[in-house]
Short mmCIF file of C-alpha atoms and ligand atoms in Angstrom, two decimals:
data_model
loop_
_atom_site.label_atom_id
_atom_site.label_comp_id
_atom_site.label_asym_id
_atom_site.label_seq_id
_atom_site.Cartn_x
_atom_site.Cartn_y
_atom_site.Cartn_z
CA UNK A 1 0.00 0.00 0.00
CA UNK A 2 1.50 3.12 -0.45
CA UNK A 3 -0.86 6.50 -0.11
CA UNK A 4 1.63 8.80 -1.62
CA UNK A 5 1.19 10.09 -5.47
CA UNK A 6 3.35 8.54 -7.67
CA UNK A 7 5.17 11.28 -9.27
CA UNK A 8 8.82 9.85 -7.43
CA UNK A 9 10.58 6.56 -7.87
CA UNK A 10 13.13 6.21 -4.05
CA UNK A 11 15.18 4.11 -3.72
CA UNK A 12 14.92 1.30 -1.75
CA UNK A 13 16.63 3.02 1.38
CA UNK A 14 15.84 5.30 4.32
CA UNK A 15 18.23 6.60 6.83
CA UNK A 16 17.62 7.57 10.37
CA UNK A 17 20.56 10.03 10.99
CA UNK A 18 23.18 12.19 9.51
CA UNK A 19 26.41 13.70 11.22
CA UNK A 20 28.59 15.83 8.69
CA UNK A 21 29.42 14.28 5.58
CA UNK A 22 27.99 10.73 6.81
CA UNK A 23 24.27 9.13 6.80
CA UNK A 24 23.10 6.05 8.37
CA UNK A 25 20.25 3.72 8.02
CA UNK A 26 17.85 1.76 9.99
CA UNK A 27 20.25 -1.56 10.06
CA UNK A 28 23.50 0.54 11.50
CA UNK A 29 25.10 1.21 7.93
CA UNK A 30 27.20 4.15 7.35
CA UNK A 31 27.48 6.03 4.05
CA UNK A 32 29.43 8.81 2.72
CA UNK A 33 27.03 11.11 1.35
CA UNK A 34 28.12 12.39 -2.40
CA UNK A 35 24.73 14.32 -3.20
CA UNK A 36 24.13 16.50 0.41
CA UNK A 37 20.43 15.51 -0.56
CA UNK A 38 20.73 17.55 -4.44
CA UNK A 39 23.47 20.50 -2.89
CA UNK A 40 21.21 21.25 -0.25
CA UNK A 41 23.21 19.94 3.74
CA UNK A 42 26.27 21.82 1.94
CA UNK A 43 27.74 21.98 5.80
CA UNK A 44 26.49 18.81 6.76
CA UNK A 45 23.90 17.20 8.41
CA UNK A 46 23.30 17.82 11.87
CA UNK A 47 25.61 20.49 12.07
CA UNK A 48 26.01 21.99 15.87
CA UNK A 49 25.21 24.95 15.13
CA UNK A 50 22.30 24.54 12.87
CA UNK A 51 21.03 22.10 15.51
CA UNK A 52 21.03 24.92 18.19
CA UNK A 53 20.40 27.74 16.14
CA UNK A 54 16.69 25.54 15.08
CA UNK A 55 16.15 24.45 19.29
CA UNK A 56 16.65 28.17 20.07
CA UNK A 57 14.30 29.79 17.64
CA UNK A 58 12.43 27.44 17.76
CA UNK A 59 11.38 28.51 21.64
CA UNK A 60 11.44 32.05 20.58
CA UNK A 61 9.35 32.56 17.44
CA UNK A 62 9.14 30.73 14.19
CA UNK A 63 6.33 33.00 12.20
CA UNK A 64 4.59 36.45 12.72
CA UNK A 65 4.08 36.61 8.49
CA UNK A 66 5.10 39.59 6.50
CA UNK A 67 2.42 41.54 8.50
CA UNK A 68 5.01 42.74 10.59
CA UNK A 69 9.26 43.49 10.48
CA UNK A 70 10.71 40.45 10.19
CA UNK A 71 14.73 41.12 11.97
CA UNK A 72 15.97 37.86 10.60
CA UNK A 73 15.15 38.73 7.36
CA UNK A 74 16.75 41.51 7.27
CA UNK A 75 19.78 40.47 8.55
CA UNK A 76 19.74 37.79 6.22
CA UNK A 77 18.90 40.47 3.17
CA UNK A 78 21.87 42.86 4.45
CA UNK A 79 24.08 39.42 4.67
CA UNK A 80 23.41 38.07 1.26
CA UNK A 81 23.39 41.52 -0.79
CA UNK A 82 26.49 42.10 1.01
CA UNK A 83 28.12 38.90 -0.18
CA UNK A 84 26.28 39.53 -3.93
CA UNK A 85 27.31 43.39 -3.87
CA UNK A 86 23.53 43.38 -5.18
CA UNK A 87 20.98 45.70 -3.42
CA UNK A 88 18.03 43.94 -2.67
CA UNK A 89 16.53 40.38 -1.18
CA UNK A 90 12.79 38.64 -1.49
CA UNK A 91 12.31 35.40 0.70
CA UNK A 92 10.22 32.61 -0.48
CA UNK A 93 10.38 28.60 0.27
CA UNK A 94 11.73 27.06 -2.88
CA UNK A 95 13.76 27.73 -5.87
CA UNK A 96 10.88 26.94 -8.17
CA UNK A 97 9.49 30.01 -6.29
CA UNK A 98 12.78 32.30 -6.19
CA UNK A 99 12.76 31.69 -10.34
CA UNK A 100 9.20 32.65 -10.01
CA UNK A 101 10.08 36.02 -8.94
CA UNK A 102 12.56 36.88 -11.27
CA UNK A 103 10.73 35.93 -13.78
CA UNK A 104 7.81 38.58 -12.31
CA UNK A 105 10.48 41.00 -12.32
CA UNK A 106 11.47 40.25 -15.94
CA UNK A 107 7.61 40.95 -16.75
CA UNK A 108 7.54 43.95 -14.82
CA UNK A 109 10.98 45.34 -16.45
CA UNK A 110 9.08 44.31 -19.68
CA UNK A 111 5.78 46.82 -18.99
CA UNK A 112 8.26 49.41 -17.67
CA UNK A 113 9.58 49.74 -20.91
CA UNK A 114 6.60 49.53 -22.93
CA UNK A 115 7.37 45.95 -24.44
CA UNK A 116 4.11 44.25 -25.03
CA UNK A 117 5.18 40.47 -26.02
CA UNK A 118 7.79 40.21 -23.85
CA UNK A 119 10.71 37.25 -24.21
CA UNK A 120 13.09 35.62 -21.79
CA UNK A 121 15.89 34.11 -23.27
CA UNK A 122 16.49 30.92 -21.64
CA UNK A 123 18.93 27.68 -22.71
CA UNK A 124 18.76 24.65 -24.30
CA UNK A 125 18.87 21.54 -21.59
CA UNK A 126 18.25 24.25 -18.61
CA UNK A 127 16.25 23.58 -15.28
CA UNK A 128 14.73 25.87 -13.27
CA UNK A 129 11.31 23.81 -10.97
CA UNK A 130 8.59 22.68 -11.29
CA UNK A 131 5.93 25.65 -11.14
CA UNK A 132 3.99 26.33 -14.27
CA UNK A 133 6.71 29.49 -15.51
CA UNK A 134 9.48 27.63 -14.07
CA UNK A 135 8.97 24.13 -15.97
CA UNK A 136 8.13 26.22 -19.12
CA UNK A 137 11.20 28.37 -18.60
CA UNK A 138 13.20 25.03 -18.45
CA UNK A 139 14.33 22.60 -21.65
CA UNK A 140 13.01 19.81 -20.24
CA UNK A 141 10.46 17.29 -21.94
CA UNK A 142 9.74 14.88 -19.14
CA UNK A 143 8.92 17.52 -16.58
CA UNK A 144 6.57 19.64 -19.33
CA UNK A 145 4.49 16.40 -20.64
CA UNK A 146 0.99 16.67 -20.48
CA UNK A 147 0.77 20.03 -18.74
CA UNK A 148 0.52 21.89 -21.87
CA UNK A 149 -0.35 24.95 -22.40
CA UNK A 150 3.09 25.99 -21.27
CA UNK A 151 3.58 29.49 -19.88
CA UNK A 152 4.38 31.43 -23.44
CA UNK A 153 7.44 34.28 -23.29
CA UNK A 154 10.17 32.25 -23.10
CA UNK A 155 12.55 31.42 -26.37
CA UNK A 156 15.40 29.33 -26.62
CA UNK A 157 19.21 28.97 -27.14
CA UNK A 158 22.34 26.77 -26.74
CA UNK A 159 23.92 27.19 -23.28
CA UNK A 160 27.31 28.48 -23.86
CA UNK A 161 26.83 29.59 -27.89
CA UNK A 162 27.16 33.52 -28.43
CA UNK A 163 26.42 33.14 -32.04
CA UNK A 164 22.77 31.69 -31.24
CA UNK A 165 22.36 34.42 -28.84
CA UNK A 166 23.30 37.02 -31.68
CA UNK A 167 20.85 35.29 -33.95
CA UNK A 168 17.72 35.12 -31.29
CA UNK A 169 18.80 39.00 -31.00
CA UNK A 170 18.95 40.04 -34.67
CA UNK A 171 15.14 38.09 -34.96
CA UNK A 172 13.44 38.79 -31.62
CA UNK A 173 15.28 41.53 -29.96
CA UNK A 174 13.36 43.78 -29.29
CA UNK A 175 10.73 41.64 -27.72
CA UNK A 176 13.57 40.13 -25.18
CA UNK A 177 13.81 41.77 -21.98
CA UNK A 178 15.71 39.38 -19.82
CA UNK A 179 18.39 36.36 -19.75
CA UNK A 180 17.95 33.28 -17.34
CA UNK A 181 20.99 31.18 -17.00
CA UNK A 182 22.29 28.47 -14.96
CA UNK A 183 26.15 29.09 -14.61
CA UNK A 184 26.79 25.45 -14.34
CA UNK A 185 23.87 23.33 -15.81
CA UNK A 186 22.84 20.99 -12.72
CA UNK A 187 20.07 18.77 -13.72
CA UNK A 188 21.67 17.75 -17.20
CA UNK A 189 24.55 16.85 -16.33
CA UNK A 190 27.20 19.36 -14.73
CA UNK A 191 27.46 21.19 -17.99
CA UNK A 192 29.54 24.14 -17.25
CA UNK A 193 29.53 27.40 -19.39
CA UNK A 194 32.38 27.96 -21.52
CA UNK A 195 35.10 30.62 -19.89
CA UNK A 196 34.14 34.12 -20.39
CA UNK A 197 30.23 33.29 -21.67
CA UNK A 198 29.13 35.06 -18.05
CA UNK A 199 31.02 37.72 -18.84
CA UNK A 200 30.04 38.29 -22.11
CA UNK A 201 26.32 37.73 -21.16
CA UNK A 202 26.48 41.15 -18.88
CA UNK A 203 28.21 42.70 -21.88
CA UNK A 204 25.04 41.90 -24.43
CA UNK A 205 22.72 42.42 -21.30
CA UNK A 206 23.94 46.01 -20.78
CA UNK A 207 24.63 46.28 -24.81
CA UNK A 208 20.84 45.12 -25.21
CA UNK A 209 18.98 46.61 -22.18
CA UNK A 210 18.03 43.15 -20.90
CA UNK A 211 18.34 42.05 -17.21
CA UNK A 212 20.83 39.12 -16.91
CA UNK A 213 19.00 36.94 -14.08
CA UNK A 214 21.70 33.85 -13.05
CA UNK A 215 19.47 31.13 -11.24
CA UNK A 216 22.37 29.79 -8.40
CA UNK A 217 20.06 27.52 -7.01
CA UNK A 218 22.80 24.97 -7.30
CA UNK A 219 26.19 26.52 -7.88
CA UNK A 220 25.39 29.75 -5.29
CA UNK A 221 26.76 29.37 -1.54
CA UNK A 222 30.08 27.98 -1.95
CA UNK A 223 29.54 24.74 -4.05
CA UNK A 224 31.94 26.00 -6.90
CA UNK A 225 34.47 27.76 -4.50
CA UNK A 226 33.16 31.20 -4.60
CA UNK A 227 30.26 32.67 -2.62
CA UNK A 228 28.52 32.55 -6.01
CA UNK A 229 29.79 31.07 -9.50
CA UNK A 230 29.28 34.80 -11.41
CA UNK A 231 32.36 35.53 -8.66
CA UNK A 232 34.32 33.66 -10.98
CA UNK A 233 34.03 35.99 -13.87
CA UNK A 234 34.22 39.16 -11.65
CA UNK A 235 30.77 40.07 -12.95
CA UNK A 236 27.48 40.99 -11.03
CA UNK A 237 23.84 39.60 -12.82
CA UNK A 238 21.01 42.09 -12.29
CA UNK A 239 19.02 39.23 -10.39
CA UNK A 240 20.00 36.09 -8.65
CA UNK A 241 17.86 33.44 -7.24
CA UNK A 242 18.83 31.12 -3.99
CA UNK A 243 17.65 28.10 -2.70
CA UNK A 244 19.04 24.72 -1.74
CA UNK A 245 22.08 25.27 0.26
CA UNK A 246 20.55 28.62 1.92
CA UNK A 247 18.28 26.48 4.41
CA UNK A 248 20.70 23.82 4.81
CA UNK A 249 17.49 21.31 4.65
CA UNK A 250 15.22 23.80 5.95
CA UNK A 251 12.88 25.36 3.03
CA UNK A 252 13.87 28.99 2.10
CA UNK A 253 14.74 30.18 -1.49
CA UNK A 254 16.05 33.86 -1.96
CA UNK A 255 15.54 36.35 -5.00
CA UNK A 256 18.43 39.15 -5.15
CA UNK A 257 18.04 41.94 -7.53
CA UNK A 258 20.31 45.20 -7.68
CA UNK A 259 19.85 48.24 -9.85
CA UNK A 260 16.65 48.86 -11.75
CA UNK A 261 15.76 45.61 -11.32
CA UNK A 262 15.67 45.84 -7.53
CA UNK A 263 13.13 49.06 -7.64
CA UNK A 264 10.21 47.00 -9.95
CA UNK A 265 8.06 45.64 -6.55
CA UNK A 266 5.82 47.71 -5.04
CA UNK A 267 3.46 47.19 -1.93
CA UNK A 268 1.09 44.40 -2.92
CA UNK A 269 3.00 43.02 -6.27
CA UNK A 270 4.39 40.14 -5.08
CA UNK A 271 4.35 38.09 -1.67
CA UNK A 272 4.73 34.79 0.34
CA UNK A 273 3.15 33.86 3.65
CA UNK A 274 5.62 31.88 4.85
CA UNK A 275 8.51 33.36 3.11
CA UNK A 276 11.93 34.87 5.30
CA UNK A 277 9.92 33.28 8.24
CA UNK A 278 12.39 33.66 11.54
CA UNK A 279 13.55 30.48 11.93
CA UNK A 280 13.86 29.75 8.36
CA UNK A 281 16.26 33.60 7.82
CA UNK A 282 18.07 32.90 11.01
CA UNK A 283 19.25 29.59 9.85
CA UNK A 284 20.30 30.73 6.57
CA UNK A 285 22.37 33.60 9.06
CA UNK A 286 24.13 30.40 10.55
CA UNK A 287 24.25 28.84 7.02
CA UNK A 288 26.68 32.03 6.33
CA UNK A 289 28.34 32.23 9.94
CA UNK A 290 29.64 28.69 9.19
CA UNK A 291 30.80 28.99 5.52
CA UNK A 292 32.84 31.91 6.81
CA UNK A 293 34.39 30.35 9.48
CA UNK A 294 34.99 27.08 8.82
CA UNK A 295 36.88 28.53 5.31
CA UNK A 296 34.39 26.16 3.56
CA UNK A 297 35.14 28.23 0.28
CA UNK A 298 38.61 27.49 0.33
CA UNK A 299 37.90 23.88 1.18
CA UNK A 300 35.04 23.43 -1.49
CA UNK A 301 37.93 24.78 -4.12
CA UNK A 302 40.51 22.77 -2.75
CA UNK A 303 38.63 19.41 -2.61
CA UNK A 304 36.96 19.92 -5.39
CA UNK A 305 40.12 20.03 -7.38
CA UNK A 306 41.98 17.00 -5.66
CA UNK A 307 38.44 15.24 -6.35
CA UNK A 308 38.47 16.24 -9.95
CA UNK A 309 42.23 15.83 -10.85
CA UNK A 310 41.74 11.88 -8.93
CA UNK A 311 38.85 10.99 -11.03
CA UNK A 312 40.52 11.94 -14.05
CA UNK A 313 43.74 10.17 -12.67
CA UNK A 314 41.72 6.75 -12.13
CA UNK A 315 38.83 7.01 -15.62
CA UNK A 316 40.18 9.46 -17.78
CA UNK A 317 41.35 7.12 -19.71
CA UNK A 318 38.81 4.37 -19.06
CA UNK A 319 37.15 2.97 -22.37
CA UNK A 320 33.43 2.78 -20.27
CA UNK A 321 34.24 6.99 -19.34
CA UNK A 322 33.55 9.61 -21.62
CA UNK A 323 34.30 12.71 -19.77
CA UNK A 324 35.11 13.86 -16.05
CA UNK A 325 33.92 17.65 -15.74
CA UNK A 326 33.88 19.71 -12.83
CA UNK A 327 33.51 23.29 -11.05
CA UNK A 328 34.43 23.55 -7.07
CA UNK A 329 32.72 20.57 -5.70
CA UNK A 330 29.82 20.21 -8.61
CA UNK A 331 31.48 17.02 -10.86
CA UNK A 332 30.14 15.09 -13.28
CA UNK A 333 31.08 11.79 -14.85
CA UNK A 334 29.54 10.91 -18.66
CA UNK A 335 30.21 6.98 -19.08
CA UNK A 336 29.24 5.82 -22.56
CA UNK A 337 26.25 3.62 -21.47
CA UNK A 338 23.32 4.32 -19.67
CA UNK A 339 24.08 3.36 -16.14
CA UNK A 340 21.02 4.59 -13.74
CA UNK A 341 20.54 2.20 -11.16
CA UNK A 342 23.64 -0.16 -11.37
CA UNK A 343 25.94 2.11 -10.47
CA UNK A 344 23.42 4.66 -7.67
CA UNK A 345 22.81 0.76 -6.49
CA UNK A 346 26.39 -0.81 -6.65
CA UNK A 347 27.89 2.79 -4.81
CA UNK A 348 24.99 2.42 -1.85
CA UNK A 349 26.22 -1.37 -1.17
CA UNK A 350 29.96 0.21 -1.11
CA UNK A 351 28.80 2.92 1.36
CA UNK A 352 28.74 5.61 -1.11
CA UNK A 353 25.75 8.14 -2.04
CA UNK A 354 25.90 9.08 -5.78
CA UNK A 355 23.54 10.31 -8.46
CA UNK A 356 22.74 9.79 -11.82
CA UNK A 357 21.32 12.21 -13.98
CA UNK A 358 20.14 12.19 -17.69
CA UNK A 359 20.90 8.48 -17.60
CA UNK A 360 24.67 7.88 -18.02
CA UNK A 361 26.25 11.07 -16.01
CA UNK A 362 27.40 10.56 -12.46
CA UNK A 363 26.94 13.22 -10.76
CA UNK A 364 28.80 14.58 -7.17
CA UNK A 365 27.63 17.25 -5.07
CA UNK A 366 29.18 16.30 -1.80
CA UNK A 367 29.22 18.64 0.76
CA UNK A 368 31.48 21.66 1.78
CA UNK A 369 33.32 19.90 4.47
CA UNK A 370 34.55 17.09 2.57
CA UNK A 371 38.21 15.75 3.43
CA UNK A 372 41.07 14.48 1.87
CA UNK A 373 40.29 10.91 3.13
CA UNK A 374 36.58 11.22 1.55
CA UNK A 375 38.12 12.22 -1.64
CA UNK A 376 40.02 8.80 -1.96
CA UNK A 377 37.37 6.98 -0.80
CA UNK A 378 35.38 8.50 -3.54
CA UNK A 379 37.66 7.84 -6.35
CA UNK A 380 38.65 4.44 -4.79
CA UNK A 381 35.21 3.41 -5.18
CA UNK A 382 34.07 4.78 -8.18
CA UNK A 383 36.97 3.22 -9.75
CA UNK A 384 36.67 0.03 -8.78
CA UNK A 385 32.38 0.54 -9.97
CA UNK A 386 33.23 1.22 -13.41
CA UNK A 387 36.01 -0.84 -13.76
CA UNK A 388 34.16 -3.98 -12.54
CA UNK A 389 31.02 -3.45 -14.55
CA UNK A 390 31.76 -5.10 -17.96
CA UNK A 391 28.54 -3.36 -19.48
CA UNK A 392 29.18 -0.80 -19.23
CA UNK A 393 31.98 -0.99 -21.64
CA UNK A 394 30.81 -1.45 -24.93
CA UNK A 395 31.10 0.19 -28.27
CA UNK A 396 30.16 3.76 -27.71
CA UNK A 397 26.97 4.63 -29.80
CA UNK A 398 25.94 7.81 -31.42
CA UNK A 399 26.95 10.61 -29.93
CA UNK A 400 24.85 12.53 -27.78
CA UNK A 401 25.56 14.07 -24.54
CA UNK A 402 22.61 13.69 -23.22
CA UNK A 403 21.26 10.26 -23.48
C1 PLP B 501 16.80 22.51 -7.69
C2 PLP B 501 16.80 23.59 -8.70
C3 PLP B 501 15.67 24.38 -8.94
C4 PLP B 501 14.32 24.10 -8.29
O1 PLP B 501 14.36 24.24 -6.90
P1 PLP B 501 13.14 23.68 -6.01
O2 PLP B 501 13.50 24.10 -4.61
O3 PLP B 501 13.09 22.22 -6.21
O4 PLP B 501 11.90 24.35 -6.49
C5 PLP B 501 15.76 25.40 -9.86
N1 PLP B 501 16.91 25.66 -10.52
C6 PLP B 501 18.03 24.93 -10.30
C7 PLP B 501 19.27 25.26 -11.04
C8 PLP B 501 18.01 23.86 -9.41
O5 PLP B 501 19.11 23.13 -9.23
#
């Protein structure tokens, strides 16, 4: 019997506990967790801290709604713009709902300037939720089928292709008010923009008028090394949404908008009862507080590159491995067959927490605090996965990235 709605497929597995970078389950097992539950426990479960700043709050005040000031979230605004060098902050639950807002703000840049059929400019094999703008806004088939008709504004390009982006200009441009980019494409794969595209991006932006809107869902708070992955390319994007890591497990996404783009709401135009609730903003507060000073920025960069140079040391060369990409601690793994639940499977009985995503990418989003030792248990494992697994080498087929 099972009274939930089918929409997800688990695993056969539940755990009872988490400490750092390790889960357990029901029997006693220990694993090394290699996903941080999709980027989100990016300082680990059950973190001290967290743990008292939640028991403490918690006994104080956990909602008042937007009725009233809110001090948490405005420390947590004043924290994040800060870090951002953005202006402004909006609090909602969920990424799905932080894209929501910039894309509101995109509309309301749009009427601003008089545009009538406005377009966002958004990229090929992109993700960005599950709400009805969001899931149109994204290139992904199996999340839009059968909920046609799709929100309309939203055209299309190749992540990481400046021609295409020229084109979609010379054609639609002035209809486009806005960009929407992931800087490193999460859900497909760990695709990771060219050098330079972010950069240029803010130059056809401010060239073209249009708000460049990065959605750092995955890649913001440390994951790639930097406070955000724009940091990289010593740019700043006219709107930035948050989620995942910002909660560390608890629900809050975050909407950051500087310049014109951070003067478009008004009293009334947008909203969220239980958004930048106390508990929820002083969390994120501690979320910050512990990047800082455990130097989990540093450590992200530092692990991410003895992770990344030791997978490519152990499969580069492997004839079942087709690539080994990474960016800070976001690394993904193409093999050449499809390799879904043998290898999620065949990791879990070896103590290790992996994902696959578009069927033949591994993908690793361990947490912040991960170790040295981690690292080589990581590659030791993986290694031995793929090398053991005779089908997965085969004759490579067609190629296509994203199989
Ligand atoms: C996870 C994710 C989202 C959606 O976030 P939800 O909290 O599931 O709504 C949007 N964009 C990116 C890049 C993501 O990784």
């Amino acid at each position: 019997m099972n009274a939930l709605m089918n929409n997800y497929q688990p695993l056969p597995i539940s755990f009872t506990k988490g400490l750092g970078t390790r889960l357990w389950d029901a029997a006693g097992n220990e694993y090394l967790d290699a996903l941080a539950g999709v980027a989100v426990t990016n300082v680990g479960h059950s973190h001290p801290r967290i743990v008292e700043a939640i028991r403490d709050q918690a006994g104080l005040l956990l909602h008042t709604s937007n009725l009233y000031i809110i001090d948490w979230q405005h420390k947590l605004a004043e924290r994040l713009t800060g870090l951002a060098n953005m202006q402004r902050a909006f609090f909602c639950n969920s990424g799905a709902e932080a894209n929501e807002t910039a894309l509101k703000l995109a509309r309301l840049y749009a009427n601003r300037k008089g545009v009538r059929q406005p377009l966002v400019v958004v990229m090929e094999n992109s993700f960005h939720g599950r709400t009805f703008a969001t899931l149109s806004a994204s290139d992904s088939p199996s999340c839009q089928a059968g909920f046609e008709p799709l929100v309309e504004g939203f055209i299309k390009v190749p992540f990481g292709d400046l021609i295409a982006l020229q084109a979609v200009t010379q054609t639609h441009g002035q209809r486009i008010v806005a960009v929407l980019v992931e800087p490193v494409q999460g859900e497909s794969g760990v695709q990771i923009a060219p050098t330079g595209y972010l950069k240029a991006l803010r130059e056809h932006c401010d060239t073209q008028q249009w708000l460049l809107m990065l959605d750092e869902i995955q890649t913001g708070l440390g994951r790639t090394g930097r406070w955000f992955a724009f940091q990289h390319e010593g740019i700043v994007p006219d709107v930035m949404t948050l989620a995942k890591a910002l909660g560390n497990g608890l629900p809050i996404g975050a909407c950051l908008a500087t310049g014109i783009a951070a003067q478009l709401f008004g009293p009334g135009s947008h909203g969220s009862t239980f958004g930048g609730n106390p508990l929820v903003c002083r969390v994120g507060c501690t979320v910050l507080d512990i990047i800082e000073q455990q130097g989990l920025l540093a450590n992200a960069a530092r692990q991410g590159q003895a992770l990344l140079a030791g997978l490519r040391e152990a499969l580069g060369n492997h004839p079942a491995v087709r690539s080994v990409r990474g960016h800070g601690l976001m690394i993904g793994i193409d093999l050449h067959q499809p390799c879904r639940h043998l290898m999620v499977e065949a990791a879990q009985a070896h103590g290790l927490l992996i994902n696959v995503t578009r069927g033949s990418t591994i993908r690793l989003l361990p947490p912040l605090t991960l170790q040295a030792l981690d690292v080589a248990m990581i590659v030791k494992t993986l290694r031995a996965l793929i090398s053991s697994d005779q089908s997965l080498v085969g004759a490579p087929t067609i190629d296509s990235p994203s199989r």
